[in-house]
């Protein structure tokens, strides 16, 4: 039986590459897109649209009602098996703040909307979110030394948003959050009294998360499918529940892992946070 997937934030990069792999496997994917026209000239996506396997829904993940419509659209043919949440903005550079995304809590608030509208009349879907290494003080300590300034300055603003998203997941999944060492995201990220948000799943009630923390992302090719890499006889990338201390990983290799985890290795990675790097 083919999977039914709701993809939020999949117009490009990891979400897009992952969705293509899932479509190629026979899945049906409903895309929530601010501009469905982004796929007008995409022959691969259009092939699946014509086959009824890809559905393009106009909407904004920051608008709760739009996210609710996305769930409703995705559930027309049955329960949603997978929520692929890969929201991320296009950063602008500021001399004083480094990379800046508007709004500064884009990822966190979009994830709030996805979880607060999560259908309760069906089995829990698998939920995949993309985070980053080096977010918290604990994780930052294990970064390669030369990358620490990049994370501390250039990526500080978007990473506060990612921390908010991880805090939200930790609450819903019932995972321990290291408040002493890593602190709590502020109201500017989470919103006031965020634990009382209407529709928010009860603490510890969601057990089917997979949080993926990639190293510094690149636009390189997928090494996992490179014949030369295969001949080396070792995995193209490393995946671990612990910190890897790695430098980089390509978006296409992260997408390779996302699809592999969903399709072949879910029992191994369900309800975990993992890092991925070369």
Protein backbone atom coordinates (compact mmCIF):
# COMPACT_ATOMS: atom_id res chain seq x y z
CA UNK A 1 0.00 0.00 0.00
CA UNK A 2 1.47 3.38 -1.02
CA UNK A 3 2.15 6.08 1.54
CA UNK A 4 0.05 9.23 1.88
CA UNK A 5 2.34 12.20 2.59
CA UNK A 6 1.71 15.82 3.54
CA UNK A 7 4.73 17.95 2.62
CA UNK A 8 5.05 21.40 4.18
CA UNK A 9 8.06 23.42 3.05
CA UNK A 10 8.92 21.20 0.09
CA UNK A 11 9.12 23.65 -2.79
CA UNK A 12 12.91 23.30 -2.85
CA UNK A 13 15.98 21.79 -1.19
CA UNK A 14 15.66 18.85 1.24
CA UNK A 15 11.86 18.81 1.21
CA UNK A 16 11.73 18.83 -2.58
CA UNK A 17 14.37 16.14 -3.08
CA UNK A 18 12.76 13.97 -0.39
CA UNK A 19 9.31 14.37 -1.93
CA UNK A 20 10.57 13.34 -5.36
CA UNK A 21 12.04 10.18 -3.86
CA UNK A 22 8.76 9.40 -2.11
CA UNK A 23 6.77 10.03 -5.30
CA UNK A 24 9.16 7.75 -7.20
CA UNK A 25 8.44 5.05 -4.61
CA UNK A 26 4.69 5.26 -5.33
CA UNK A 27 3.62 7.64 -2.56
CA UNK A 28 0.96 10.31 -2.92
CA UNK A 29 2.25 13.71 -1.83
CA UNK A 30 0.16 16.79 -1.04
CA UNK A 31 2.29 19.94 -1.19
CA UNK A 32 1.33 23.09 0.75
CA UNK A 33 2.86 25.90 -1.32
CA UNK A 34 2.74 29.67 -1.06
CA UNK A 35 3.05 29.68 -4.85
CA UNK A 36 2.10 26.46 -6.69
CA UNK A 37 3.43 28.17 -9.83
CA UNK A 38 6.92 27.26 -8.60
CA UNK A 39 6.29 23.83 -10.14
CA UNK A 40 4.75 25.01 -13.43
CA UNK A 41 7.89 24.16 -15.41
CA UNK A 42 8.95 21.19 -13.29
CA UNK A 43 8.48 18.18 -15.57
CA UNK A 44 8.97 15.66 -12.78
CA UNK A 45 6.33 17.19 -10.51
CA UNK A 46 3.93 17.78 -13.40
CA UNK A 47 4.18 14.12 -14.36
CA UNK A 48 2.95 13.17 -10.91
CA UNK A 49 0.30 15.90 -10.88
CA UNK A 50 -1.18 14.47 -14.09
CA UNK A 51 -1.07 10.98 -12.57
CA UNK A 52 -2.94 12.22 -9.50
CA UNK A 53 -0.04 11.40 -7.18
CA UNK A 54 1.10 14.99 -6.49
CA UNK A 55 -1.40 17.56 -5.25
CA UNK A 56 -0.49 21.24 -5.17
CA UNK A 57 -2.38 23.33 -2.63
CA UNK A 58 -1.89 27.09 -2.35
CA UNK A 59 -1.41 28.24 1.22
CA UNK A 60 0.95 29.61 3.85
CA UNK A 61 2.29 27.48 6.69
CA UNK A 62 2.12 30.57 8.93
CA UNK A 63 -1.66 30.65 8.50
CA UNK A 64 -3.30 28.03 10.70
CA UNK A 65 -6.40 27.81 8.51
CA UNK A 66 -4.24 27.07 5.46
CA UNK A 67 -2.48 24.25 7.28
CA UNK A 68 -5.85 22.84 8.33
CA UNK A 69 -6.92 22.85 4.67
CA UNK A 70 -3.72 21.01 3.78
CA UNK A 71 -4.51 18.24 6.26
CA UNK A 72 -8.06 18.05 4.92
CA UNK A 73 -6.85 17.84 1.31
CA UNK A 74 -4.23 15.21 2.11
CA UNK A 75 -6.80 13.07 3.95
CA UNK A 76 -9.31 12.90 1.10
CA UNK A 77 -8.20 9.41 0.15
CA UNK A 78 -7.35 8.17 3.63
CA UNK A 79 -5.21 8.87 6.68
CA UNK A 80 -1.94 10.76 6.30
CA UNK A 81 0.97 8.39 6.93
CA UNK A 82 3.78 10.96 6.92
CA UNK A 83 4.12 14.66 7.71
CA UNK A 84 7.29 15.88 5.99
CA UNK A 85 8.01 19.25 7.62
CA UNK A 86 10.98 21.03 6.05
CA UNK A 87 10.01 24.69 6.37
CA UNK A 88 12.89 27.16 6.06
CA UNK A 89 13.09 30.70 4.77
CA UNK A 90 15.49 32.35 2.34
CA UNK A 91 17.94 34.27 4.52
CA UNK A 92 19.05 37.83 3.92
CA UNK A 93 22.43 39.00 5.16
CA UNK A 94 22.83 41.66 7.83
CA UNK A 95 26.23 42.98 8.95
CA UNK A 96 25.08 43.10 12.56
CA UNK A 97 22.95 39.95 12.70
CA UNK A 98 24.33 37.64 10.01
CA UNK A 99 21.70 35.59 8.19
CA UNK A 100 18.20 36.90 8.88
CA UNK A 101 14.87 35.28 8.05
CA UNK A 102 11.52 37.03 8.24
CA UNK A 103 9.68 36.37 10.41
CA UNK A 104 12.36 35.28 12.85
CA UNK A 105 10.11 32.48 14.18
CA UNK A 106 9.03 31.15 10.77
CA UNK A 107 9.90 27.50 11.42
CA UNK A 108 8.63 27.35 14.98
CA UNK A 109 5.28 29.00 14.29
CA UNK A 110 4.73 26.96 11.13
CA UNK A 111 5.38 23.79 13.13
CA UNK A 112 2.94 24.98 15.80
CA UNK A 113 0.29 25.27 13.08
CA UNK A 114 1.05 21.80 11.72
CA UNK A 115 0.86 20.16 15.15
CA UNK A 116 -2.12 22.15 16.44
CA UNK A 117 -4.17 21.02 13.43
CA UNK A 118 -2.93 17.43 13.54
CA UNK A 119 -5.92 15.13 12.91
CA UNK A 120 -6.99 13.26 16.03
CA UNK A 121 -9.41 10.94 14.25
CA UNK A 122 -6.67 8.87 12.61
CA UNK A 123 -3.52 7.02 13.71
CA UNK A 124 -0.57 9.31 14.43
CA UNK A 125 1.45 9.99 11.29
CA UNK A 126 5.21 9.75 11.19
CA UNK A 127 6.56 13.30 11.57
CA UNK A 128 9.92 14.24 10.08
CA UNK A 129 11.43 17.64 10.85
CA UNK A 130 14.75 19.12 9.74
CA UNK A 131 16.83 20.90 12.36
CA UNK A 132 20.59 21.51 12.49
CA UNK A 133 23.72 20.59 14.39
CA UNK A 134 25.25 23.16 16.71
CA UNK A 135 21.95 24.66 17.86
CA UNK A 136 22.21 24.39 21.61
CA UNK A 137 25.20 25.07 23.86
CA UNK A 138 25.60 21.33 24.30
CA UNK A 139 25.59 20.65 20.56
CA UNK A 140 27.68 23.73 19.72
CA UNK A 141 30.51 22.47 21.91
CA UNK A 142 31.00 19.47 19.60
CA UNK A 143 31.26 21.46 16.36
CA UNK A 144 34.57 21.59 14.45
CA UNK A 145 36.43 24.61 15.86
CA UNK A 146 36.52 26.49 12.54
CA UNK A 147 32.73 26.22 12.16
CA UNK A 148 31.88 27.68 15.57
CA UNK A 149 32.05 31.34 14.42
CA UNK A 150 29.78 30.50 11.46
CA UNK A 151 27.16 29.07 13.78
CA UNK A 152 27.61 31.73 16.48
CA UNK A 153 27.37 34.71 14.12
CA UNK A 154 26.20 33.95 10.59
CA UNK A 155 23.52 31.42 11.55
CA UNK A 156 22.58 32.69 15.01
CA UNK A 157 19.17 34.12 14.08
CA UNK A 158 17.76 31.19 12.04
CA UNK A 159 19.17 28.78 14.62
CA UNK A 160 17.15 30.40 17.42
CA UNK A 161 14.10 29.51 15.34
CA UNK A 162 15.29 25.92 14.93
CA UNK A 163 15.83 25.69 18.69
CA UNK A 164 12.21 26.78 19.13
CA UNK A 165 11.04 24.03 16.80
CA UNK A 166 13.10 21.43 18.68
CA UNK A 167 11.68 22.67 22.00
CA UNK A 168 8.18 22.23 20.60
CA UNK A 169 8.94 18.70 19.40
CA UNK A 170 10.51 17.81 22.74
CA UNK A 171 7.33 18.93 24.53
CA UNK A 172 4.97 16.97 22.28
CA UNK A 173 7.20 13.89 22.25
CA UNK A 174 7.91 13.95 25.98
CA UNK A 175 11.67 14.20 25.47
CA UNK A 176 13.89 15.71 28.15
CA UNK A 177 14.89 19.32 27.47
CA UNK A 178 18.16 20.47 29.05
CA UNK A 179 16.89 23.79 30.44
CA UNK A 180 19.91 24.25 32.69
CA UNK A 181 22.50 24.15 29.90
CA UNK A 182 20.44 25.08 26.84
CA UNK A 183 17.88 27.47 28.29
CA UNK A 184 14.36 28.09 27.01
CA UNK A 185 13.52 29.83 23.71
CA UNK A 186 12.00 33.26 24.35
CA UNK A 187 8.46 34.46 23.76
CA UNK A 188 9.62 36.12 20.53
CA UNK A 189 10.12 32.61 19.13
CA UNK A 190 7.56 30.51 20.98
CA UNK A 191 4.83 33.06 21.70
CA UNK A 192 3.42 33.82 25.14
CA UNK A 193 2.12 30.89 27.17
CA UNK A 194 2.85 28.60 24.25
CA UNK A 195 2.04 25.43 26.18
CA UNK A 196 -1.58 26.61 26.33
CA UNK A 197 -1.85 27.03 22.55
CA UNK A 198 -5.23 25.84 21.26
CA UNK A 199 -4.98 22.39 19.72
CA UNK A 200 -1.42 21.71 20.90
CA UNK A 201 -0.99 17.96 21.48
CA UNK A 202 -0.58 17.02 25.13
CA UNK A 203 2.94 16.77 26.48
CA UNK A 204 4.45 13.40 25.58
CA UNK A 205 1.50 12.35 23.42
CA UNK A 206 3.26 12.15 20.05
CA UNK A 207 5.59 9.18 19.65
CA UNK A 208 6.39 9.08 15.94
CA UNK A 209 8.86 11.92 15.45
CA UNK A 210 12.18 11.86 13.66
CA UNK A 211 14.26 15.03 14.06
CA UNK A 212 17.20 15.24 11.66
CA UNK A 213 20.14 17.51 12.46
CA UNK A 214 22.30 17.97 9.36
CA UNK A 215 25.80 19.42 9.41
CA UNK A 216 26.42 22.58 7.35
CA UNK A 217 24.34 22.06 4.22
CA UNK A 218 25.78 22.17 0.71
CA UNK A 219 24.33 21.97 -2.80
CA UNK A 220 26.51 19.00 -3.71
CA UNK A 221 25.33 15.84 -5.41
CA UNK A 222 24.05 12.72 -3.68
CA UNK A 223 27.14 10.73 -2.72
CA UNK A 224 24.97 7.81 -1.63
CA UNK A 225 24.17 7.15 -5.29
CA UNK A 226 27.60 7.94 -6.70
CA UNK A 227 29.17 4.79 -8.16
CA UNK A 228 32.68 5.87 -7.18
CA UNK A 229 31.56 6.38 -3.59
CA UNK A 230 29.85 2.98 -3.54
CA UNK A 231 33.10 1.29 -4.59
CA UNK A 232 34.81 2.67 -1.47
CA UNK A 233 32.79 0.18 0.54
CA UNK A 234 31.66 2.53 3.29
CA UNK A 235 28.50 4.62 3.86
CA UNK A 236 28.38 7.90 1.95
CA UNK A 237 27.35 9.75 5.10
CA UNK A 238 27.24 9.11 8.83
CA UNK A 239 24.10 9.08 10.98
CA UNK A 240 24.17 9.00 14.77
CA UNK A 241 22.04 9.84 17.80
CA UNK A 242 25.16 11.45 19.24
CA UNK A 243 27.05 14.47 17.97
CA UNK A 244 29.19 13.69 14.94
CA UNK A 245 31.42 16.75 14.87
CA UNK A 246 31.13 16.71 11.06
CA UNK A 247 31.67 19.61 8.69
CA UNK A 248 29.14 19.34 5.88
CA UNK A 249 26.53 17.22 4.14
CA UNK A 250 24.63 17.84 0.91
CA UNK A 251 20.90 18.51 0.84
CA UNK A 252 20.52 15.64 -1.62
CA UNK A 253 22.18 13.19 0.76
CA UNK A 254 19.94 14.35 3.61
CA UNK A 255 16.96 13.74 1.32
CA UNK A 256 18.36 10.28 0.54
CA UNK A 257 18.39 9.56 4.27
CA UNK A 258 14.89 10.99 4.79
CA UNK A 259 13.41 8.71 2.15
CA UNK A 260 15.41 5.70 3.32
CA UNK A 261 14.29 6.24 6.92
CA UNK A 262 10.64 6.57 5.92
CA UNK A 263 10.55 3.72 3.44
CA UNK A 264 12.97 1.19 4.87
CA UNK A 265 14.25 1.96 8.36
CA UNK A 266 11.47 3.63 10.32
CA UNK A 267 11.60 1.18 13.22
CA UNK A 268 15.27 2.05 13.64
CA UNK A 269 14.78 5.82 13.77
CA UNK A 270 11.28 6.40 15.14
CA UNK A 271 11.11 8.76 18.13
CA UNK A 272 14.75 9.83 17.80
CA UNK A 273 16.93 12.86 17.11
CA UNK A 274 19.83 12.05 14.79
CA UNK A 275 22.74 13.96 13.33
CA UNK A 276 23.92 13.46 9.76
CA UNK A 277 27.27 14.47 8.23
CA UNK A 278 30.05 13.27 5.99
